[in-house]
XYZ file of C-alpha atoms in Angstrom:
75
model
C 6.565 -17.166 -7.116
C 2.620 -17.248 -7.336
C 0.450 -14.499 -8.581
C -3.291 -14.686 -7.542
C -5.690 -12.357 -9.359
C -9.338 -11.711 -8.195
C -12.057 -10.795 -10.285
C -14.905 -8.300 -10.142
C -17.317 -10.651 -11.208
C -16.150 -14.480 -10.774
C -15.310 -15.961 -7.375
C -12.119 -17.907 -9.504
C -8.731 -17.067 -9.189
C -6.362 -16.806 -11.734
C -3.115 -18.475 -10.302
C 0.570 -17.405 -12.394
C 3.836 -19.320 -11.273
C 6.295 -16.753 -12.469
C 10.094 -16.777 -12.303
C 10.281 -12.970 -12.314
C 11.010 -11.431 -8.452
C 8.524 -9.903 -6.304
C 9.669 -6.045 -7.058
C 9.568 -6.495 -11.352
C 5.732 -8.021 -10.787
C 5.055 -5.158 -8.316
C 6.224 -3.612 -10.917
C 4.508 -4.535 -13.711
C 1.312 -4.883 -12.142
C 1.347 -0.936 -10.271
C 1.999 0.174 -14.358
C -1.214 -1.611 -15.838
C -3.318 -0.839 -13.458
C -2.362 2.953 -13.889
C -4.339 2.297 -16.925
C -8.069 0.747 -16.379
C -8.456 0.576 -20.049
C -5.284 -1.817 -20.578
C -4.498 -4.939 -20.165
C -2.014 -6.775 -17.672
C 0.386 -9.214 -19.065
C 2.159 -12.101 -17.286
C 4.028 -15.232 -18.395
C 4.525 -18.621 -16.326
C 7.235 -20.567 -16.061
C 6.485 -22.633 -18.989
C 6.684 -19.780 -21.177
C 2.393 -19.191 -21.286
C 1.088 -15.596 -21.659
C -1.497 -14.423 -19.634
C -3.646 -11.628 -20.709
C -6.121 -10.033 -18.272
C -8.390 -6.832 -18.833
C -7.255 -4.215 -16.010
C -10.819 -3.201 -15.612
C -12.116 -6.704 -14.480
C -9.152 -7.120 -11.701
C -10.289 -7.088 -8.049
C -7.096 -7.626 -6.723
C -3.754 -9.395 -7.217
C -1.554 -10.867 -4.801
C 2.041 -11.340 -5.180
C 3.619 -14.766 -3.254
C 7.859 -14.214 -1.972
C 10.669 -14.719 -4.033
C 11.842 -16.900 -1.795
C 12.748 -20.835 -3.270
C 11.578 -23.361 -1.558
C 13.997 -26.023 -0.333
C 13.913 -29.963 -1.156
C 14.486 -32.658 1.441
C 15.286 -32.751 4.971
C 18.344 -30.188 5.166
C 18.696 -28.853 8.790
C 16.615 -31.512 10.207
């Protein structure tokens, strides 16, 4: 799944491929922003932490859980 944050003051994206599911990265997110003095912290697929300053996020956007299938099943 792919996590977009916005920034206050860059028009860049930060873009997270995460295997967590949609509700533990609502999750996550709704408990660091609580705090604007914190910091949110993600990790990708690879294993790469991501450490962003709550009071610099604009916005985050959280992709579906859902997989995405390979090849031409059902067609």
């Amino acid at each position: 799944m792919d996590i977009k944050i916005g920034f206050s003051d860059s028009p860049r994206e930060l873009v997270v491929s995460s295997r967590e599911t949609q509700d533990e990265v609502v999750a996550r997110v709704s408990e660091a922003l609580a705090n604007d003095a914190g910091l949110l912290t993600l990790t990708d697929e690879n294993g790469n932490r991501y450490l962003v300053r709550n009071s610099r996020i604009s916005y985050v956007e959280v992709g579906t859980s859902n997989t995405r299938t390979v090849g031409f099943s059902g067609a």
